[in-house]
Amino acid sequence: MTEQLAVAVLGAGGRMGAEAVKAVDAAEDLKLVAALGRGDSLDSLAGTGAQVVVDLTTPDSTEANVRFAVEHGMHAVVGTTGWDEQKRRNLDALLEAHPGTGVLIAPNFALGSVLASAFAAKAARYFESVEIIELHHPDKVDAPSGTAVRTAQLVAASREEAGVSASPDATTKSLDGARGADVEGVRVHSVRLRGLVAHQEVLLGGPGEQLTIRHDSFDRASFMPGVLLGVRAVASHPGLTYGLDGYLDLND
Amino acid sequence: MTEQLAVAVLGAGGRMGAEAVKAVDAAEDLKLVAALGRGDSLDSLAGTGAQVVVDLTTPDSTEANVRFAVEHGMHAVVGTTGWDEQKRRNLDALLEAHPGTGVLIAPNFALGSVLASAFAAKAARYFESVEIIELHHPDKVDAPSGTAVRTAQLVAASREEAGVSASPDATTKSLDGARGADVEGVRVHSVRLRGLVAHQEVLLGGPGEQLTIRHDSFDRASFMPGVLLGVRAVASHPGLTYGLDGYLDLND
Amino acid sequence: MTEQLAVAVLGAGGRMGAEAVKAVDAAEDLKLVAALGRGDSLDSLAGTGAQVVVDLTTPDSTEANVRFAVEHGMHAVVGTTGWDEQKRRNLDALLEAHPGTGVLIAPNFALGSVLASAFAAKAARYFESVEIIELHHPDKVDAPSGTAVRTAQLVAASREEAGVSASPDATTKSLDGARGADVEGVRVHSVRLRGLVAHQEVLLGGPGEQLTIRHDSFDRASFMPGVLLGVRAVASHPGLTYGLDGYLDLND
Amino acid sequence: MTEQLAVAVLGAGGRMGAEAVKAVDAAEDLKLVAALGRGDSLDSLAGTGAQVVVDLTTPDSTEANVRFAVEHGMHAVVGTTGWDEQKRRNLDALLEAHPGTGVLIAPNFALGSVLASAFAAKAARYFESVEIIELHHPDKVDAPSGTAVRTAQLVAASREEAGVSASPDATTKSLDGARGADVEGVRVHSVRLRGLVAHQEVLLGGPGEQLTIRHDSFDRASFMPGVLLGVRAVASHPGLTYGLDGYLDLND
């Protein structure tokens, strides 16, 4: 039998953290060596033999956690928000001093969502028209969703790079809001419907054809395959990687 | 063999009229006895033995055509626009003097579209949330489409009658237009995409479930089954019927 | 304030029953007066003043429960399986002796699913082609789903009544199974996919157009609006009603 | 103004060829220098100055056409079927003797379809379950479609390479055909519906999430953007390229 990878989960008392504890525990090739909650001292990590630390904590503690891990020779997989450019630059500098250590920071661990955005960006340059529809439960306070805004930005950047014109639109007579929000030239429509969780459709159209890339997120469980993929791959990706797509094999 | 029904098509030179001529010609139970274009005199209808007149002409001639038909004891199936309330009242009065004669005026002959609107209105009272997405080719000048506005109005009326609250929406932070147009309290989103023809989705959501009613119109041919259904049924529906749904058996 | 309706839930220890207890408790117009689990005596119902009994128990106890309710002047809303024709005839006879009392037995309380089946049956006679796709999680042992089989039967019956021909199909060269299962002449395709719950699509096609009626069930919560609708309406539907559609206003 | 690329179309009398003639004519950067139909001699190509030859002819003439083009220093873009392995090997050998000349042979020129297949293959290794639904008009004689079979093969190869297990399936009780056809372990479902043209959906599912990649082909026009992309790019891709995806930028 191959040796198991030793994993510690930080933020184990939170909803995502608790899911991660279960997922690591259930994976045959992984061994859960520590599950720390709010108030547990980082020092207790030191003796656990953890090779990979999963950080699902809070924006005010994640930076110290990752620094501690790197300084103790542990790789880190991070799903906590708050990693702005300045913090990532600081981490880059720290990792230069620890050349064999890898850190993955991912704003989104849902494989399907990451793939959908990547595919939409690749395809966007080959179609005359692109629009995005995102659909969520009605308790969501922001519209469009952050994921839809980021997808629109990736689509816009891909089209600009390829010199593609704006999507055609002959609308001259419109009710306010009918044509959606304009995110860097890409129309985004936000549906709010009881019963839904989180869903997104990128629609690409050319003469006589349509390509649709849709992602449905039904459950928080959807993040775990991405977390585990990160845990297994982080040791072979030294340095800082931002975004799970850096670990996906999209280029063969 | 059963006797064929004798049918005359007015507006046979137009695109819809030409389709109707072909469709009547191809139907075994129908016999095309006249196909009149712009400039042909109505008087030539009189000797044809037409039992049903299909009017696919223009707003400025349709009223005279239908009056002529009714006065000559012919039923009429009308797809021409321009029949406002005043004109329909006048026609009602005329039909009272011709009690055995039927006229069907339909703003939409696509069976799927008529059924989709009827189903959406019926279902709307049973769900917390309803929104509409319509998708068309990018050369369309108005947004939302007329069909989407009418569907939203039917949905709103059905919910009001049943005392259903507005669809919930916690949005507090939104880009302009993201949440669509507001048509009598129903959100309507208009997508414009090269390659599309005319499509509409009504999304209804409740706790843990979603009902979606979608209609795709790929081709003008989609109107012909509705026209033929009207031709076959008009004799058994004396008086004026407005809307093809009046001929559909939705109530068993 | 209007008076609350007094409701008792039987089978309160089961998953559906526990959901019903919560749903009744949360409804302002309903008052939970009893929640009985396995082993609790029916006699304890007698003094509760319950006007409506919700039975979400087991096939071997549901008949005695409903009989007890009817004999004590309580209406009943039943989601338990096992009510074959013989049992329903017996219940009919009992209800004749209690003319003011109503019982609703529903094999499916998801409003969207019930509406989707009803709409599909109504529409089926107006289209050349109809096929059904049902999609479920991969732990399901039967294919097609019971709901898909029932929907196909309703569709087939509606088409036969209207004298519609079989859906056209020119297939002469096919891999085994490609064209799905044949349920009374209607093709049914069963998809099994990790992440899904229970979903069904009825596709209806005619020249140049398609009508799609899709239902997604994401969560057991989807049954509660139907249960509450039954609870509120059962008193005004004396006698036995089989199927929630009998309470839905599909015929205006 | 940049110089126009000189293009000849072979098979200009066929449906695809006629579309290509129109598309080349309408493109500002391309110049149509010849449009040859059945019976026109290839020799007339020699004096036209054509830089790229588009072959949309028949399996029995395409090989001679391409050979003629290559021997006269013209690049070729080929949409004709019949290029089996042996013929491609012969062409490879010829192209070695003409090192600057490029030939693109593409079984499918619809960009959306080619992208959909490529994305499905890339994504297939990251999901527990994959199934394919293809939907066509009911006059099609084969099921599943050739495109669906190829997509299933790509998906199967990608999963095998990554060591992914078969999609889970607990079905023990099934009507014949319900679970679709088995193409190298991937389930494929074929829907036939009046009104449809050619459509395909790849469904990928993991815990709590679904990724759907759908392509709709509404019209033969959908092939032209791919043909033009080939015409513009063939000169910079010397040698033989099989499949339009070889020209798409999927790897950034």
Short mmCIF file of C-alpha atoms in Angstrom, two decimals, chain C:
data_model
loop_
_atom_site.label_atom_id
_atom_site.label_comp_id
_atom_site.label_asym_id
_atom_site.label_seq_id
_atom_site.Cartn_x
_atom_site.Cartn_y
_atom_site.Cartn_z
CA MET C 1 -57.48 37.23 12.98
CA THR C 2 -59.03 34.18 11.34
CA GLU C 3 -59.15 30.99 13.34
CA GLN C 4 -56.35 28.49 12.81
CA LEU C 5 -56.98 25.03 11.40
CA ALA C 6 -56.00 22.29 13.90
CA VAL C 7 -53.64 19.73 12.35
CA ALA C 8 -52.23 16.42 13.60
CA VAL C 9 -49.24 14.75 11.96
CA LEU C 10 -48.89 10.95 12.05
CA GLY C 11 -45.47 9.53 11.30
CA ALA C 12 -43.78 12.55 12.87
CA GLY C 13 -40.62 10.55 13.51
CA GLY C 14 -40.01 9.83 9.83
CA ARG C 15 -38.17 12.15 7.46
CA MET C 16 -41.26 13.34 5.60
CA GLY C 17 -43.26 13.53 8.84
CA ALA C 18 -40.61 15.65 10.54
CA GLU C 19 -40.66 18.06 7.58
CA ALA C 20 -44.45 18.23 7.84
CA VAL C 21 -44.32 19.03 11.55
CA LYS C 22 -41.98 21.93 10.80
CA ALA C 23 -44.08 23.14 7.88
CA VAL C 24 -47.36 23.07 9.82
CA ASP C 25 -45.69 24.78 12.76
CA ALA C 26 -44.38 27.56 10.54
CA ALA C 27 -47.72 28.24 8.79
CA GLU C 28 -49.64 31.06 10.46
CA ASP C 29 -53.05 29.74 9.51
CA LEU C 30 -52.36 26.23 10.86
CA LYS C 31 -51.97 24.98 14.43
CA LEU C 32 -50.08 21.77 15.20
CA VAL C 33 -52.14 19.96 17.85
CA ALA C 34 -50.44 16.55 17.74
CA ALA C 35 -47.34 14.87 16.33
CA LEU C 36 -47.49 11.13 16.72
CA GLY C 37 -44.66 8.70 16.05
CA ARG C 38 -44.36 4.95 15.81
CA GLY C 39 -45.84 3.41 18.96
CA ASP C 40 -48.03 6.36 19.94
CA SER C 41 -51.67 5.33 20.33
CA LEU C 42 -54.25 6.69 17.89
CA ASP C 43 -56.56 7.23 20.83
CA SER C 44 -54.49 10.18 21.91
CA LEU C 45 -55.74 11.93 18.73
CA ALA C 46 -59.31 11.95 19.94
CA GLY C 47 -59.00 14.74 22.46
CA THR C 48 -56.74 17.03 20.42
CA GLY C 49 -59.43 18.78 18.46
CA ALA C 50 -57.57 17.99 15.24
CA GLN C 51 -59.61 18.93 12.17
CA VAL C 52 -57.14 17.53 9.64
CA VAL C 53 -54.86 14.50 10.04
CA VAL C 54 -51.71 14.26 7.91
CA ASP C 55 -50.68 10.63 7.44
CA LEU C 56 -47.04 10.07 6.51
CA THR C 57 -46.61 6.65 8.06
CA THR C 58 -46.16 3.17 6.55
CA PRO C 59 -48.23 1.01 4.19
CA ASP C 60 -49.22 -1.35 7.01
CA SER C 61 -50.66 1.34 9.30
CA THR C 62 -52.04 4.01 6.96
CA GLU C 63 -55.39 2.31 6.37
CA ALA C 64 -56.23 2.03 10.08
CA ASN C 65 -55.09 5.62 10.64
CA VAL C 66 -57.33 7.05 7.93
CA ARG C 67 -60.29 4.94 9.05
CA PHE C 68 -59.83 6.22 12.62
CA ALA C 69 -59.68 9.83 11.40
CA VAL C 70 -62.80 9.56 9.22
CA GLU C 71 -64.77 7.83 11.96
CA HIS C 72 -63.87 10.66 14.33
CA GLY C 73 -64.91 13.35 11.87
CA MET C 74 -61.44 14.41 10.89
CA HIS C 75 -60.34 15.02 7.30
CA ALA C 76 -57.17 13.27 6.14
CA VAL C 77 -54.26 14.12 3.83
CA VAL C 78 -52.27 11.00 3.00
CA GLY C 79 -48.80 10.68 1.49
CA THR C 80 -48.21 7.05 2.44
CA THR C 81 -47.98 4.47 -0.36
CA GLY C 82 -49.88 1.21 -0.54
CA TRP C 83 -53.39 2.43 -1.36
CA ASP C 84 -54.31 -0.04 -4.07
CA GLU C 85 -57.73 -0.04 -5.75
CA GLN C 86 -59.31 -2.41 -3.25
CA LYS C 87 -58.31 -0.24 -0.30
CA ARG C 88 -59.55 2.87 -2.04
CA ARG C 89 -62.92 1.21 -2.72
CA ASN C 90 -63.23 0.31 0.95
CA LEU C 91 -62.43 3.89 1.90
CA ASP C 92 -64.99 5.19 -0.59
CA ALA C 93 -67.62 3.09 1.11
CA LEU C 94 -66.64 4.42 4.53
CA LEU C 95 -66.76 8.01 3.28
CA GLU C 96 -70.28 7.55 1.96
CA ALA C 97 -71.28 7.08 5.57
CA HIS C 98 -69.46 10.32 6.51
CA PRO C 99 -70.61 12.63 3.74
CA GLY C 100 -68.98 15.81 5.03
CA THR C 101 -65.50 14.36 5.42
CA GLY C 102 -62.71 14.60 2.85
CA VAL C 103 -59.65 12.46 2.20
CA LEU C 104 -56.81 13.27 -0.19
CA ILE C 105 -54.43 10.45 -1.13
CA ALA C 106 -51.54 11.70 -3.26
CA PRO C 107 -48.73 9.55 -4.67
CA ASN C 108 -46.80 12.77 -5.31
CA PHE C 109 -47.02 16.05 -3.39
CA ALA C 110 -44.49 18.04 -5.44
CA LEU C 111 -46.66 20.70 -7.09
CA GLY C 112 -44.24 21.19 -9.94
CA SER C 113 -44.13 17.51 -10.77
CA VAL C 114 -47.92 17.15 -10.69
CA LEU C 115 -48.35 20.23 -12.88
CA ALA C 116 -45.63 19.08 -15.30
CA SER C 117 -47.37 15.73 -15.85
CA ALA C 118 -50.75 17.38 -16.31
CA PHE C 119 -49.39 19.93 -18.80
CA ALA C 120 -47.51 17.25 -20.73
CA ALA C 121 -50.68 15.20 -21.11
CA LYS C 122 -52.68 18.23 -22.28
CA ALA C 123 -50.04 19.30 -24.80
CA ALA C 124 -49.22 15.82 -26.14
CA ARG C 125 -52.10 15.76 -28.62
CA TYR C 126 -50.94 18.93 -30.39
CA PHE C 127 -47.43 17.77 -31.36
CA GLU C 128 -46.08 15.24 -33.84
CA SER C 129 -43.37 13.99 -31.48
CA VAL C 130 -43.07 13.43 -27.73
CA GLU C 131 -40.18 11.94 -25.77
CA ILE C 132 -39.27 11.94 -22.08
CA ILE C 133 -35.89 12.27 -20.39
CA GLU C 134 -35.65 11.60 -16.66
CA LEU C 135 -32.44 12.25 -14.74
CA HIS C 136 -31.61 10.96 -11.25
CA HIS C 137 -28.70 10.26 -8.87
CA PRO C 138 -26.83 7.03 -9.69
CA ASP C 139 -27.97 5.16 -6.56
CA LYS C 140 -31.46 4.72 -7.96
CA VAL C 141 -32.19 1.06 -8.74
CA ASP C 142 -35.05 1.34 -11.23
CA ALA C 143 -35.07 2.84 -14.71
CA PRO C 144 -37.18 4.57 -15.88
CA SER C 145 -38.47 6.26 -12.74
CA GLY C 146 -42.06 5.58 -11.68
CA THR C 147 -42.96 9.21 -12.39
CA ALA C 148 -41.61 8.97 -15.93
CA VAL C 149 -43.57 5.80 -16.59
CA ARG C 150 -46.78 7.43 -15.31
CA THR C 151 -46.12 10.55 -17.39
CA ALA C 152 -45.56 8.43 -20.50
CA GLN C 153 -48.84 6.61 -19.84
CA LEU C 154 -50.73 9.90 -19.49
CA VAL C 155 -49.12 11.19 -22.69
CA ALA C 156 -49.97 7.98 -24.57
CA ALA C 157 -53.57 8.04 -23.36
CA SER C 158 -54.01 11.68 -24.37
CA ARG C 159 -52.64 11.02 -27.86
CA GLU C 160 -54.73 7.92 -28.34
CA GLU C 161 -57.90 9.76 -27.30
CA ALA C 162 -57.14 12.49 -29.83
CA GLY C 163 -56.25 10.02 -32.57
CA VAL C 164 -52.68 11.24 -32.95
CA SER C 165 -50.23 8.94 -34.77
CA ALA C 166 -47.07 7.56 -33.18
CA SER C 167 -44.08 9.91 -33.04
CA PRO C 168 -42.20 9.61 -36.35
CA ASP C 169 -38.88 7.76 -36.28
CA ALA C 170 -36.81 6.83 -39.34
CA THR C 171 -34.13 5.01 -37.36
CA THR C 172 -32.94 1.92 -39.22
CA LYS C 173 -29.41 1.57 -37.85
CA SER C 174 -29.08 1.79 -34.11
CA LEU C 175 -26.93 0.75 -31.19
CA ASP C 176 -28.89 -1.23 -28.61
CA GLY C 177 -30.66 1.10 -26.24
CA ALA C 178 -29.85 4.35 -28.06
CA ARG C 179 -33.50 5.17 -28.65
CA GLY C 180 -34.53 4.59 -25.04
CA ALA C 181 -37.28 2.46 -23.52
CA ASP C 182 -40.68 2.16 -25.14
CA VAL C 183 -43.51 2.92 -22.69
CA GLU C 184 -46.81 2.55 -24.54
CA GLY C 185 -45.22 4.02 -27.65
CA VAL C 186 -43.48 6.90 -25.88
CA ARG C 187 -39.66 6.84 -25.76
CA VAL C 188 -38.23 7.33 -22.27
CA HIS C 189 -34.51 7.94 -21.58
CA SER C 190 -33.01 7.49 -18.11
CA VAL C 191 -29.86 9.43 -17.17
CA ARG C 192 -27.99 8.58 -13.94
CA LEU C 193 -25.52 11.21 -12.77
CA ARG C 194 -23.76 11.88 -9.46
CA GLY C 195 -24.89 15.22 -8.03
CA LEU C 196 -28.45 15.03 -9.35
CA VAL C 197 -31.56 14.47 -7.26
CA ALA C 198 -34.74 13.93 -9.37
CA HIS C 199 -35.44 15.69 -12.66
CA GLN C 200 -37.72 15.14 -15.64
CA GLU C 201 -38.11 16.72 -19.07
CA VAL C 202 -40.96 16.17 -21.50
CA LEU C 203 -39.97 17.25 -25.03
CA LEU C 204 -42.72 17.94 -27.56
CA GLY C 205 -41.87 18.77 -31.15
CA GLY C 206 -43.74 19.95 -34.21
CA PRO C 207 -42.69 21.59 -37.50
CA GLY C 208 -40.30 24.40 -36.58
CA GLU C 209 -40.99 24.40 -32.85
CA GLN C 210 -40.38 22.63 -29.56
CA LEU C 211 -42.15 22.79 -26.20
CA THR C 212 -40.21 21.58 -23.17
CA ILE C 213 -41.71 21.02 -19.74
CA ARG C 214 -39.05 20.37 -17.12
CA HIS C 215 -39.33 19.66 -13.41
CA ASP C 216 -36.38 19.69 -11.00
CA SER C 217 -36.72 18.30 -7.52
CA PHE C 218 -33.73 19.38 -5.45
CA ASP C 219 -34.91 18.54 -1.95
CA ARG C 220 -37.58 16.78 0.12
CA ALA C 221 -38.82 20.26 1.06
CA SER C 222 -40.49 20.33 -2.35
CA PHE C 223 -43.32 18.18 -1.03
CA MET C 224 -44.41 20.56 1.73
CA PRO C 225 -46.25 23.22 -0.27
CA GLY C 226 -48.36 20.42 -1.74
CA VAL C 227 -49.05 18.93 1.69
CA LEU C 228 -50.10 22.32 3.07
CA LEU C 229 -52.28 22.97 0.02
CA GLY C 230 -53.97 19.63 0.72
CA VAL C 231 -54.44 20.43 4.42
CA ARG C 232 -56.07 23.76 3.62
CA ALA C 233 -58.34 22.41 0.87
CA VAL C 234 -59.39 18.97 2.11
CA ALA C 235 -62.41 20.22 4.09
CA SER C 236 -63.93 21.69 0.95
CA HIS C 237 -63.43 18.45 -1.04
CA PRO C 238 -65.65 15.87 0.67
CA GLY C 239 -65.20 12.23 -0.36
CA LEU C 240 -62.03 10.61 -1.67
CA THR C 241 -59.70 12.44 -4.06
CA TYR C 242 -56.81 10.48 -5.54
CA GLY C 243 -53.95 12.64 -6.83
CA LEU C 244 -53.08 16.22 -5.91
CA ASP C 245 -54.11 17.43 -9.37
CA GLY C 246 -57.73 17.03 -8.24
CA TYR C 247 -57.15 20.05 -5.98
CA LEU C 248 -55.34 22.18 -8.55
CA ASP C 249 -57.18 24.73 -10.59
CA LEU C 250 -56.10 23.64 -14.06
CA ASN C 251 -59.33 24.36 -15.85
CA ASP C 252 -59.99 28.07 -16.02
#
